[in-house]
C-alpha cells in the first residue's frame, strides 16, 4: 500500500511540477536540422520540447510527454512550443534564408490533434508570429491518426490543410505502415521511422522496405524525410534510393537556438 501511495504522491508531485514548469519558464525548444540529402543544405528544422528541471537538469520529451498527455497539460505545452518555435524560426528566416525560407516542423500528439480549437489556436499563433503557413509542417503519427474513427481524423486533417499548413505522417512504419493511410489522409510528407533507416545497407529487409516506402511516396507526390540518419553509409544509401531529405545525429542532434544559428552560418 505504501508503494502505491508513494507512486500516487510521486505522480501528483510530478504533475504539479509540470504544471508549474510553464509559469516558471522551464520549458525549452531545441531544433534539429532537416537536410536536403543531395546538396547538404539545411531546408528546415524540427522543434522538440525539453524541460529544464531545476533539480533534475534537462529532461527529454519522451520522459514527460506521456504524463503531459494523460493530464491534458500537453495542450498548453504544445501551444507554447509552437508559439515559441514560430517566433524563433521567423527570426531566422529573416536573418539567414532570404531565398529559400527555412521550414519549421512541429509535432502534434494525439490529444492535440483532436482538440476542438486546434485550428483557432494555430491561426492565432501564425498571426502573432507572422509565420507563413506554407512553411509550417505539422507532424502527426499514424497511430494518432488511427486513434479515433478515421473519418474524424480525415476531417480534422482537411481543416488543417485549409489553413495552408503542410502535414507529415511521423514515424511511418513504426506501428501500422498502412498503405491506405497514404490514400485516405491528405498528407504532404512522410517521415520514415528510424528503425528502418538503422538497418540500411546492413539488413536487406530494411533496405527493401525503405526503397518501397520511398517509391510509393514519390509516386503519390509526397516528400520523404528519413529519420535517425546516423552514418555516411545511411546518407549514401538514402540518396541512391531517391530519398530527398533526412535528419539525424550524422548531421546534428537537436540543438539549442545559439547552436542552430552557428549551424546555419557554416
Ligand atoms: P519524433 O517527432 O519522431 O522526433 C525525433 C526524435 O528522434 C527526437 O527525440 C530526436 O531527438 C531523436 N533523434 C533525432 N536524430 C536521431 C538519431 O540520429 N538517432 C536516434 N536514435 N534518435 C534521433 P525526442 O526529442 O526525445 O522526442 C521524442 C518524441 O517526442 C518525438 O519523436 C515526438 O513524437 C515527441 N515530441 C518531442 N517534442 C514534442 C513537442 O513539442 N510536442 C509533441 N506533441 N511531441 C513532441
Ligand atoms: Mg516528429
Ligand atoms: Mg519521428
Short mmCIF file of C-alpha atoms and ligand atoms in Angstrom, two decimals:
data_model
loop_
_atom_site.label_atom_id
_atom_site.label_comp_id
_atom_site.label_asym_id
_atom_site.label_seq_id
_atom_site.Cartn_x
_atom_site.Cartn_y
_atom_site.Cartn_z
CA UNK A 1 0.00 0.00 0.00
CA UNK A 2 2.82 2.32 0.94
CA UNK A 3 4.30 1.74 -2.53
CA UNK A 4 1.08 2.67 -4.27
CA UNK A 5 0.61 5.71 -2.02
CA UNK A 6 4.17 6.65 -2.79
CA UNK A 7 3.61 6.27 -6.53
CA UNK A 8 0.44 8.32 -6.36
CA UNK A 9 2.24 11.02 -4.37
CA UNK A 10 5.13 10.98 -6.80
CA UNK A 11 2.75 11.28 -9.71
CA UNK A 12 0.81 14.13 -8.12
CA UNK A 13 4.08 15.92 -7.39
CA UNK A 14 5.30 15.36 -10.95
CA UNK A 15 2.04 16.69 -12.35
CA UNK A 16 2.18 19.79 -10.14
CA UNK A 17 5.80 20.39 -11.13
CA UNK A 18 4.97 20.02 -14.82
CA UNK A 19 2.06 22.43 -14.42
CA UNK A 20 4.41 24.96 -12.81
CA UNK A 21 7.06 24.47 -15.50
CA UNK A 22 5.06 26.66 -17.87
CA UNK A 23 4.61 29.51 -15.36
CA UNK A 24 8.24 29.25 -14.28
CA UNK A 25 9.55 29.35 -17.82
CA UNK A 26 11.32 25.98 -17.50
CA UNK A 27 10.42 24.58 -20.92
CA UNK A 28 12.85 24.87 -23.81
CA UNK A 29 12.63 24.25 -27.53
CA UNK A 30 15.54 22.57 -29.31
CA UNK A 31 15.82 22.42 -33.09
CA UNK A 32 17.10 19.55 -35.21
CA UNK A 33 18.18 20.49 -38.74
CA UNK A 34 16.48 18.72 -41.66
CA UNK A 35 18.88 18.40 -44.58
CA UNK A 36 18.46 18.16 -48.33
CA UNK A 37 20.46 14.98 -48.92
CA UNK A 38 21.65 15.74 -52.45
CA UNK A 39 23.01 19.22 -51.68
CA UNK A 40 23.65 19.13 -47.93
CA UNK A 41 21.60 22.33 -47.48
CA UNK A 42 19.51 22.89 -44.35
CA UNK A 43 15.91 23.01 -45.54
CA UNK A 44 14.15 23.11 -42.21
CA UNK A 45 14.18 22.36 -38.52
CA UNK A 46 12.08 20.14 -36.29
CA UNK A 47 11.15 21.75 -32.98
CA UNK A 48 11.41 19.38 -29.99
CA UNK A 49 10.49 20.22 -26.42
CA UNK A 50 12.74 19.82 -23.34
CA UNK A 51 12.16 20.54 -19.66
CA UNK A 52 14.96 22.36 -17.89
CA UNK A 53 14.10 20.97 -14.45
CA UNK A 54 15.63 22.99 -11.59
CA UNK A 55 16.90 19.84 -9.81
CA UNK A 56 16.97 17.08 -12.41
CA UNK A 57 18.53 19.03 -15.26
CA UNK A 58 17.38 18.75 -18.87
CA UNK A 59 14.59 16.19 -19.27
CA UNK A 60 13.85 14.59 -22.65
CA UNK A 61 10.44 14.76 -24.31
CA UNK A 62 9.83 11.02 -24.00
CA UNK A 63 10.20 11.23 -20.23
CA UNK A 64 7.49 13.81 -19.53
CA UNK A 65 5.20 13.87 -22.59
CA UNK A 66 3.27 10.75 -21.54
CA UNK A 67 2.33 12.50 -18.25
CA UNK A 68 1.57 15.71 -20.17
CA UNK A 69 -0.68 13.74 -22.49
CA UNK A 70 -2.50 11.93 -19.65
CA UNK A 71 -3.15 15.11 -17.69
CA UNK A 72 -4.09 17.31 -20.65
CA UNK A 73 -1.09 19.55 -19.93
CA UNK A 74 0.07 18.71 -23.45
CA UNK A 75 -2.40 21.32 -24.74
CA UNK A 76 -0.84 24.41 -23.11
CA UNK A 77 2.66 22.92 -23.56
CA UNK A 78 2.09 22.29 -27.27
CA UNK A 79 0.72 25.79 -27.79
CA UNK A 80 3.71 27.28 -26.03
CA UNK A 81 6.15 25.18 -28.13
CA UNK A 82 4.52 26.20 -31.41
CA UNK A 83 4.35 29.87 -30.41
CA UNK A 84 7.99 29.92 -29.37
CA UNK A 85 9.18 27.94 -32.42
CA UNK A 86 7.23 30.09 -34.91
CA UNK A 87 8.66 33.26 -33.37
CA UNK A 88 12.21 31.88 -33.37
CA UNK A 89 12.17 30.39 -36.88
CA UNK A 90 10.54 33.55 -38.28
CA UNK A 91 13.53 35.49 -36.89
CA UNK A 92 15.94 33.01 -38.54
CA UNK A 93 14.07 33.24 -41.84
CA UNK A 94 14.60 37.00 -41.81
CA UNK A 95 18.23 36.74 -40.80
CA UNK A 96 19.59 33.80 -42.81
CA UNK A 97 17.33 32.46 -45.52
CA UNK A 98 16.14 35.12 -47.86
CA UNK A 99 15.90 32.90 -50.93
CA UNK A 100 14.81 29.51 -49.62
CA UNK A 101 12.99 30.19 -46.42
CA UNK A 102 13.63 27.78 -43.59
CA UNK A 103 10.76 25.39 -42.89
CA UNK A 104 9.52 24.54 -39.38
CA UNK A 105 8.14 21.15 -38.34
CA UNK A 106 6.37 20.66 -35.02
CA UNK A 107 4.77 17.57 -33.52
CA UNK A 108 1.12 17.13 -32.68
CA UNK A 109 0.32 14.35 -30.23
CA UNK A 110 -2.98 12.53 -30.28
CA UNK A 111 -4.61 14.81 -27.67
CA UNK A 112 -3.51 17.94 -29.50
CA UNK A 113 -4.62 16.63 -32.86
CA UNK A 114 -8.14 16.01 -31.58
CA UNK A 115 -8.58 19.23 -29.54
CA UNK A 116 -11.62 21.14 -30.69
CA UNK A 117 -9.97 24.55 -31.02
CA UNK A 118 -6.72 23.48 -32.70
CA UNK A 119 -7.38 25.46 -35.88
CA UNK A 120 -8.26 28.60 -33.89
CA UNK A 121 -5.06 28.29 -31.84
CA UNK A 122 -2.91 27.74 -34.89
CA UNK A 123 -4.49 30.74 -36.62
CA UNK A 124 -3.61 32.89 -33.59
CA UNK A 125 -0.03 31.52 -33.43
CA UNK A 126 0.55 32.10 -37.14
CA UNK A 127 -0.96 35.58 -36.97
CA UNK A 128 1.03 36.67 -33.91
CA UNK A 129 4.36 35.43 -35.28
CA UNK A 130 3.78 36.43 -38.91
CA UNK A 131 4.79 32.89 -39.88
CA UNK A 132 3.76 31.71 -43.39
CA UNK A 133 1.51 28.65 -43.01
CA UNK A 134 3.01 27.00 -46.09
CA UNK A 135 6.40 26.91 -44.33
CA UNK A 136 4.91 25.09 -41.31
CA UNK A 137 4.66 21.30 -41.22
CA UNK A 138 2.62 19.56 -38.55
CA UNK A 139 3.88 16.05 -37.81
CA UNK A 140 1.27 13.54 -36.70
CA UNK A 141 1.94 9.85 -36.14
CA UNK A 142 -0.05 7.26 -37.96
CA UNK A 143 -1.21 5.85 -34.61
CA UNK A 144 -2.57 9.31 -33.60
CA UNK A 145 -4.48 9.46 -36.88
CA UNK A 146 -5.82 5.95 -36.30
CA UNK A 147 -6.71 6.59 -32.62
CA UNK A 148 -10.29 7.54 -33.45
CA UNK A 149 -12.69 6.97 -36.29
CA UNK A 150 -10.58 7.54 -39.44
CA UNK A 151 -13.35 9.74 -40.87
CA UNK A 152 -12.99 12.09 -37.89
CA UNK A 153 -9.23 12.22 -38.49
CA UNK A 154 -9.73 12.91 -42.18
CA UNK A 155 -12.00 15.91 -41.39
CA UNK A 156 -9.50 17.21 -38.81
CA UNK A 157 -6.69 16.90 -41.36
CA UNK A 158 -8.68 18.74 -44.03
CA UNK A 159 -9.39 21.53 -41.54
CA UNK A 160 -5.61 21.87 -41.03
CA UNK A 161 -4.95 21.77 -44.79
CA UNK A 162 -7.46 24.57 -45.16
CA UNK A 163 -5.14 26.72 -43.01
CA UNK A 164 -2.44 26.24 -45.64
CA UNK A 165 -0.03 24.19 -43.49
CA UNK A 166 1.75 21.03 -44.63
CA UNK A 167 1.05 17.70 -42.96
CA UNK A 168 3.54 14.91 -42.29
CA UNK A 169 3.00 11.31 -41.28
CA UNK A 170 5.59 10.87 -38.48
CA UNK A 171 7.40 7.60 -37.58
CA UNK A 172 5.95 5.92 -40.66
CA UNK A 173 6.22 2.16 -40.40
CA UNK A 174 6.71 2.03 -36.64
CA UNK A 175 3.23 0.70 -35.94
CA UNK A 176 0.79 0.34 -38.81
CA UNK A 177 2.55 1.23 -42.08
CA UNK A 178 -0.84 1.07 -43.69
CA UNK A 179 -0.70 1.90 -47.37
CA UNK A 180 -4.30 3.05 -47.22
CA UNK A 181 -3.12 5.86 -44.92
CA UNK A 182 -1.48 7.46 -47.97
CA UNK A 183 -4.74 7.39 -49.83
CA UNK A 184 -7.06 8.27 -47.02
CA UNK A 185 -5.20 11.07 -45.28
CA UNK A 186 -4.36 14.36 -47.06
CA UNK A 187 -0.67 14.33 -46.10
CA UNK A 188 2.23 16.02 -47.92
CA UNK A 189 5.21 14.37 -46.30
CA UNK A 190 6.20 11.03 -44.93
CA UNK A 191 8.87 10.51 -42.30
CA UNK A 192 10.43 7.07 -42.48
CA UNK A 193 10.85 5.69 -38.97
CA UNK A 194 14.43 5.46 -37.78
CA UNK A 195 14.14 1.73 -37.05
CA UNK A 196 14.29 1.08 -40.83
CA UNK A 197 16.96 3.67 -41.51
CA UNK A 198 19.18 1.99 -38.89
CA UNK A 199 19.33 -1.19 -40.98
CA UNK A 200 20.11 0.48 -44.32
CA UNK A 201 22.96 -1.25 -46.13
CA UNK A 202 23.19 -3.92 -43.38
CA UNK A 203 19.80 -5.56 -43.22
CA UNK A 204 18.42 -6.35 -46.70
CA UNK A 205 14.80 -6.30 -45.48
CA UNK A 206 15.17 -2.77 -44.08
CA UNK A 207 16.75 -1.54 -47.30
CA UNK A 208 13.90 -3.12 -49.30
CA UNK A 209 11.28 -1.53 -47.01
CA UNK A 210 12.82 1.95 -47.27
CA UNK A 211 13.04 1.57 -51.06
CA UNK A 212 9.37 0.56 -51.28
CA UNK A 213 8.21 3.40 -49.00
CA UNK A 214 10.24 5.99 -50.94
CA UNK A 215 8.89 4.68 -54.27
CA UNK A 216 5.24 4.74 -53.17
CA UNK A 217 5.57 8.16 -51.56
CA UNK A 218 7.24 9.65 -54.63
CA UNK A 219 4.67 8.12 -56.95
CA UNK A 220 1.99 9.85 -54.87
CA UNK A 221 3.85 13.16 -54.88
CA UNK A 222 4.81 13.16 -51.19
CA UNK A 223 8.20 14.31 -49.95
CA UNK A 224 10.12 11.76 -47.92
CA UNK A 225 12.24 12.56 -44.87
CA UNK A 226 14.41 9.84 -43.31
CA UNK A 227 14.67 9.95 -39.51
CA UNK A 228 17.64 8.76 -37.48
CA UNK A 229 20.33 9.28 -40.15
CA UNK A 230 23.43 8.38 -38.17
CA UNK A 231 26.17 7.43 -40.66
CA UNK A 232 27.65 8.41 -44.02
CA UNK A 233 26.53 4.98 -45.24
CA UNK A 234 22.90 5.87 -44.39
CA UNK A 235 23.23 9.09 -46.41
CA UNK A 236 24.72 7.26 -49.41
CA UNK A 237 22.02 4.59 -49.35
CA UNK A 238 19.20 7.11 -48.95
CA UNK A 239 20.47 9.20 -51.84
CA UNK A 240 20.66 6.11 -54.01
CA UNK A 241 17.08 5.20 -53.11
CA UNK A 242 15.91 8.70 -54.06
CA UNK A 243 15.03 9.88 -50.56
CA UNK A 244 15.18 13.69 -50.64
CA UNK A 245 15.61 14.76 -47.05
CA UNK A 246 16.98 13.44 -43.77
CA UNK A 247 17.69 14.32 -40.17
CA UNK A 248 19.78 12.61 -37.54
CA UNK A 249 22.91 12.61 -35.44
CA UNK A 250 25.11 12.30 -38.56
CA UNK A 251 24.21 15.93 -39.36
CA UNK A 252 23.32 17.27 -35.93
CA UNK A 253 21.41 16.34 -32.77
CA UNK A 254 18.60 18.67 -31.64
CA UNK A 255 20.36 21.99 -30.93
CA UNK A 256 19.71 24.95 -28.66
CA UNK A 257 18.99 28.16 -30.62
CA UNK A 258 22.56 29.51 -30.39
CA UNK A 259 24.00 26.22 -31.71
CA UNK A 260 21.44 26.08 -34.52
CA UNK A 261 22.39 29.60 -35.57
CA UNK A 262 26.05 28.58 -35.72
CA UNK A 263 24.99 25.58 -37.83
CA UNK A 264 23.10 27.85 -40.24
CA UNK A 265 26.09 30.15 -40.65
CA UNK A 266 28.56 27.46 -41.82
P1 LIG B 1 9.91 12.44 -33.24
O1 LIG B 1 8.98 13.53 -33.66
O2 LIG B 1 10.00 11.25 -34.10
O3 LIG B 1 11.31 13.16 -33.05
C1 LIG B 1 12.54 12.58 -33.36
C2 LIG B 1 13.20 12.03 -32.11
O4 LIG B 1 14.35 11.29 -32.51
C3 LIG B 1 13.70 13.12 -31.17
O5 LIG B 1 13.61 12.62 -29.84
C4 LIG B 1 15.17 13.25 -31.57
O6 LIG B 1 15.98 13.76 -30.54
C5 LIG B 1 15.50 11.82 -31.89
N1 LIG B 1 16.60 11.70 -32.86
C6 LIG B 1 16.98 12.61 -33.78
N2 LIG B 1 18.01 12.15 -34.53
C7 LIG B 1 18.29 10.91 -34.08
C8 LIG B 1 19.26 9.91 -34.46
O7 LIG B 1 20.06 10.07 -35.38
N3 LIG B 1 19.21 8.73 -33.78
C9 LIG B 1 18.34 8.50 -32.76
N4 LIG B 1 18.39 7.32 -32.14
N5 LIG B 1 17.40 9.43 -32.37
C10 LIG B 1 17.39 10.62 -33.03
P2 LIG B 1 12.95 13.49 -28.66
O8 LIG B 1 13.28 14.93 -28.82
O9 LIG B 1 13.27 12.83 -27.36
O10 LIG B 1 11.41 13.34 -28.96
C11 LIG B 1 10.77 12.11 -28.89
C12 LIG B 1 9.37 12.22 -29.39
O11 LIG B 1 8.59 13.05 -28.52
C13 LIG B 1 9.27 12.88 -30.76
O12 LIG B 1 9.53 11.92 -31.75
C14 LIG B 1 7.85 13.39 -30.74
O13 LIG B 1 6.95 12.36 -31.07
C15 LIG B 1 7.66 13.77 -29.30
N6 LIG B 1 7.87 15.21 -29.12
C16 LIG B 1 9.03 15.92 -28.96
N7 LIG B 1 8.77 17.23 -28.82
C17 LIG B 1 7.43 17.38 -28.88
C18 LIG B 1 6.53 18.51 -28.77
O14 LIG B 1 6.92 19.67 -28.63
N8 LIG B 1 5.18 18.24 -28.89
C19 LIG B 1 4.71 16.97 -29.07
N9 LIG B 1 3.39 16.79 -29.17
N10 LIG B 1 5.52 15.91 -29.17
C20 LIG B 1 6.86 16.10 -29.09
MG1 LIG B 2 8.49 14.37 -35.30
MG1 LIG B 3 9.50 10.76 -35.83
#
